[in-house]
């Protein structure tokens, strides 16, 4: 059982000035903003994570940094990557790398270096970024066949109802932006993992086709109708209901739906494997979701 969507703040990173212990727990102060955010023990503590994995019946997680700590200058991102490698080695799994996207050419170079480390099996990018403008980075992603998780930030542009709807809107618009600007045509074969079940896009792709047909959303001429690009994405199961996951599996390419918990957040799925087992999906599809799809996407996790 592989959990493809799980976050961590590496314990080795807590010595950095952005983190401090209040006596009640760790907090993170975002540089330059003054914002202070609490960090629960499940985010940092190995024992708490292992206890949850055992309870949920999960073998291992593909570790993603908590997106709130990902933003920063290049020096910070490199230290974050070092800490992620330390945690991945300790937990006997792999992690997703980060890059400083303020300089895309340097980011592409740093990604190539990071992917030489055995602890990394992919990259995580925020959906808050203008991803359709990232040609230098997409070029290296395509050349190295790097899986990329697309994940919205806590402070994304659509904060209404936050984790309930805001993050899903952010997901939807980011995927739509990539499609409509022709990124998937220019870089065929990108392996992009859309978290939170792809937001609302899989369920309203027909409306996207309507907008393209009428010219309302036509940025460039695409090789296919927008909805057909859904087959190019990978999706996690953090849609939080068996019915939604069953529908997602019906529109995604077989083998491209991955188990996800969104650990350690309360709005995630506390029993993601049970959710899959409770679906009406064929047993072979369940096996794919629970293990095979993640093993194929994050090859170093096998």
XYZ file of C-alpha atoms in Angstrom:
302
model
C 0.000 0.000 0.000
C 1.633 3.240 -1.170
C 0.321 6.646 -0.123
C 1.286 9.026 -2.942
C 0.058 12.222 -1.286
C 1.554 12.778 2.165
C 3.303 15.805 3.623
C 6.200 16.242 5.997
C 8.267 18.881 7.734
C 11.580 17.065 8.209
C 12.735 17.000 11.808
C 16.248 17.883 10.653
C 14.855 21.198 9.359
C 13.524 22.359 12.725
C 16.871 23.913 13.645
C 16.296 26.570 10.965
C 15.410 30.094 12.221
C 11.973 29.934 10.578
C 10.942 27.290 13.128
C 10.600 27.663 16.873
C 9.128 25.670 19.718
C 6.586 27.486 21.859
C 6.418 24.956 24.676
C 3.144 23.691 23.237
C 4.535 22.681 19.868
C 6.425 23.811 16.787
C 5.426 26.834 14.731
C 6.643 28.078 11.373
C 7.118 31.775 10.617
C 6.957 32.445 6.885
C 9.933 34.683 5.976
C 8.969 38.255 5.195
C 5.276 37.830 6.017
C 5.050 37.601 9.786
C 2.565 34.770 9.398
C 2.951 32.079 12.044
C 1.514 28.628 11.463
C 1.398 25.740 13.930
C 2.952 22.412 12.999
C 1.354 19.340 14.533
C 3.493 16.433 15.737
C 2.220 14.135 12.982
C 3.874 16.444 10.446
C 7.333 16.144 11.985
C 7.563 13.146 14.301
C 8.654 9.819 12.853
C 6.977 7.750 15.573
C 3.625 9.493 15.058
C 3.858 8.898 11.310
C 4.749 5.235 11.701
C 1.861 4.742 14.126
C -0.579 6.217 11.606
C 0.833 4.116 8.778
C 0.359 0.990 10.825
C -3.187 1.940 11.810
C -4.156 2.827 8.217
C -2.523 -0.271 6.746
C -0.153 1.787 4.571
C 3.280 0.382 3.776
C 4.981 3.654 2.921
C 4.432 7.191 1.712
C 5.935 9.221 -1.088
C 7.025 12.221 0.999
C 6.054 15.715 -0.146
C 7.187 18.834 1.680
C 4.462 20.829 3.362
C 3.907 23.390 0.634
C 3.928 26.275 3.121
C 7.662 25.744 3.692
C 8.562 25.183 0.040
C 8.724 28.813 -1.059
C 12.035 30.574 -0.535
C 15.287 31.487 -2.177
C 17.594 28.939 -3.746
C 19.700 28.428 -0.613
C 16.579 27.650 1.402
C 15.227 25.232 -1.199
C 18.529 23.359 -1.327
C 18.495 22.973 2.463
C 14.899 21.786 2.270
C 15.914 19.194 -0.319
C 18.731 17.956 1.912
C 16.295 17.597 4.799
C 13.773 15.768 2.614
C 16.473 13.276 1.617
C 17.312 12.688 5.274
C 13.657 11.951 6.078
C 13.225 9.723 3.023
C 16.247 7.653 3.999
C 15.051 7.386 7.601
C 11.595 6.234 6.514
C 12.971 3.970 3.750
C 11.042 5.629 0.968
C 11.452 8.425 -1.561
C 10.510 12.097 -1.611
C 9.625 14.919 -3.976
C 12.176 17.620 -4.636
C 11.644 21.385 -4.715
C 13.211 24.072 -6.917
C 13.464 27.846 -6.707
C 11.275 28.956 -9.613
C 12.382 32.608 -9.601
C 15.118 31.576 -12.054
C 13.752 28.882 -14.335
C 17.028 28.081 -16.053
C 18.734 27.558 -12.693
C 15.677 25.627 -11.463
C 16.041 23.258 -14.417
C 19.716 22.730 -13.602
C 18.958 22.151 -9.918
C 16.254 19.639 -10.786
C 18.688 17.663 -12.925
C 21.126 17.552 -10.000
C 18.420 16.654 -7.475
C 17.167 13.733 -9.555
C 20.596 12.105 -9.342
C 19.939 11.573 -5.639
C 18.326 8.166 -4.990
C 16.017 9.641 -2.344
C 14.132 11.732 -4.920
C 11.502 10.224 -7.198
C 9.797 13.393 -8.428
C 9.183 17.118 -8.131
C 6.456 19.132 -6.429
C 5.254 22.462 -7.862
C 2.699 24.888 -6.496
C -0.373 25.517 -8.616
C -0.157 29.186 -7.581
C 2.678 29.631 -10.083
C 2.241 30.560 -13.796
C 3.083 27.003 -14.813
C 2.411 27.515 -18.525
C 5.422 29.881 -18.644
C 7.865 27.305 -17.248
C 9.268 26.046 -20.564
C 12.895 25.686 -19.347
C 11.755 23.567 -16.436
C 9.262 21.518 -18.458
C 12.024 20.782 -20.957
C 14.173 19.114 -18.299
C 11.153 17.440 -16.698
C 10.343 15.885 -20.070
C 13.943 14.919 -20.857
C 14.433 13.220 -17.485
C 10.853 11.862 -17.329
C 10.348 13.341 -13.864
C 6.930 12.835 -12.223
C 5.539 16.187 -11.033
C 2.957 16.673 -8.305
C 0.840 19.794 -8.820
C -0.342 21.003 -5.423
C -2.152 24.182 -4.314
C -0.741 26.301 -1.508
C -2.566 27.103 1.722
C -2.644 30.777 0.824
C -3.806 30.241 -2.745
C -5.754 32.826 -4.742
C -9.148 31.271 -4.037
C -9.271 31.207 -0.256
C -13.052 31.062 0.137
C -13.818 28.035 2.329
C -10.115 27.241 2.135
C -9.537 23.515 2.126
C -13.184 22.762 1.384
C -13.436 24.514 -1.987
C -10.574 26.966 -2.428
C -7.840 24.384 -2.976
C -10.049 22.520 -5.459
C -10.661 25.691 -7.459
C -6.906 26.330 -7.494
C -6.315 22.774 -8.754
C -8.946 23.112 -11.440
C -7.654 26.408 -12.800
C -4.011 25.260 -12.817
C -4.786 22.115 -14.815
C -7.034 24.078 -17.151
C -4.299 26.663 -17.677
C -1.780 23.987 -18.669
C -4.239 22.462 -21.119
C -5.457 25.672 -22.751
C -1.962 27.113 -23.196
C -0.874 23.977 -25.051
C 1.758 22.822 -22.552
C 0.694 19.193 -22.954
C 1.009 19.535 -26.729
C 4.462 21.108 -26.537
C 5.691 18.593 -23.970
C 3.878 15.316 -24.681
C 4.391 12.588 -22.139
C 4.631 14.800 -19.054
C 3.716 12.783 -15.981
C 1.666 15.223 -13.914
C -0.075 14.148 -10.711
C -3.131 16.273 -9.944
C -3.943 16.084 -6.249
C -7.348 16.270 -4.573
C -8.839 14.184 -7.357
C -8.014 16.863 -9.927
C -10.243 19.432 -8.273
C -13.465 19.955 -10.190
C -12.017 19.483 -13.669
C -12.753 15.746 -14.199
C -16.382 16.345 -13.313
C -16.915 19.492 -15.450
C -14.616 18.855 -18.408
C -17.588 19.008 -20.781
C -18.077 22.640 -19.858
C -14.417 23.309 -20.618
C -14.970 21.816 -24.076
C -17.949 24.128 -24.505
C -15.858 27.170 -23.724
C -13.169 26.077 -26.152
C -15.727 25.364 -28.889
C -17.250 28.839 -28.562
C -13.860 30.554 -28.355
C -14.384 31.768 -24.809
C -11.344 29.859 -23.503
C -9.295 29.405 -26.662
C -5.735 30.607 -25.936
C -4.041 28.468 -28.589
C -5.206 25.893 -31.098
C -5.027 22.505 -29.408
C -4.465 19.148 -31.036
C -7.412 17.692 -29.124
C -10.505 18.924 -27.328
C -9.614 20.066 -23.779
C -11.404 17.212 -22.031
C -9.294 14.656 -23.908
C -6.194 15.857 -22.044
C -7.616 14.423 -18.823
C -6.215 11.115 -20.056
C -2.715 12.605 -19.807
C -2.910 13.343 -16.067
C -2.486 11.179 -13.018
C -4.883 11.713 -10.113
C -4.881 10.905 -6.419
C -7.885 9.633 -4.464
C -8.211 12.605 -2.107
C -11.724 13.163 -3.396
C -12.812 11.570 -0.113
C -15.722 9.473 -1.310
C -16.017 6.099 -2.989
C -18.469 7.447 -5.587
C -16.138 10.272 -6.634
C -13.182 7.894 -6.900
C -15.208 5.469 -8.994
C -16.093 8.275 -11.400
C -12.482 9.463 -11.483
C -11.317 5.962 -12.401
C -13.850 5.918 -15.237
C -12.438 9.055 -16.899
C -8.716 8.611 -16.149
C -6.373 6.435 -18.154
C -6.194 2.987 -16.501
C -3.308 2.866 -14.049
C -3.306 6.621 -13.409
C -5.294 6.870 -10.189
C -3.112 6.681 -7.070
C -3.914 6.198 -3.412
C -3.603 9.442 -1.446
C -4.321 10.508 2.116
C -3.181 14.173 2.326
C -1.546 13.165 5.610
C -1.440 14.685 8.202
C -4.264 17.127 7.531
C -7.611 16.548 9.207
C -9.522 17.131 5.979
C -7.606 14.304 4.306
C -8.599 10.653 4.289
C -7.835 8.948 7.634
C -8.383 5.502 6.099
C -7.503 5.862 2.403
C -7.007 2.158 1.743
C -10.389 1.361 3.294
C -11.996 3.980 1.049
C -10.631 2.194 -2.029
C -11.627 -1.243 -0.780
C -15.161 0.054 -0.214
C -15.559 1.162 -3.839
C -17.256 -0.896 -6.537
C -14.087 -0.836 -8.620
C -12.840 -4.073 -10.146
C -10.295 -5.845 -7.927
C -7.492 -5.324 -10.463
C -8.249 -1.601 -10.466
C -8.146 -1.545 -6.686
C -4.725 -3.201 -6.740
C -3.550 -0.585 -9.209
C -4.775 2.277 -7.035
C -3.358 0.787 -3.840
C 0.105 -0.016 -5.161
C 0.821 -0.580 -8.827
C 0.075 2.932 -10.109
C 2.397 4.570 -7.573
C 5.086 1.965 -8.177
C 4.919 2.706 -11.905
C 4.866 6.495 -11.526
C 7.489 6.806 -8.788
C 9.719 4.018 -10.022
C 12.261 4.424 -7.266
C 9.569 3.678 -4.692
C 9.352 0.017 -5.669
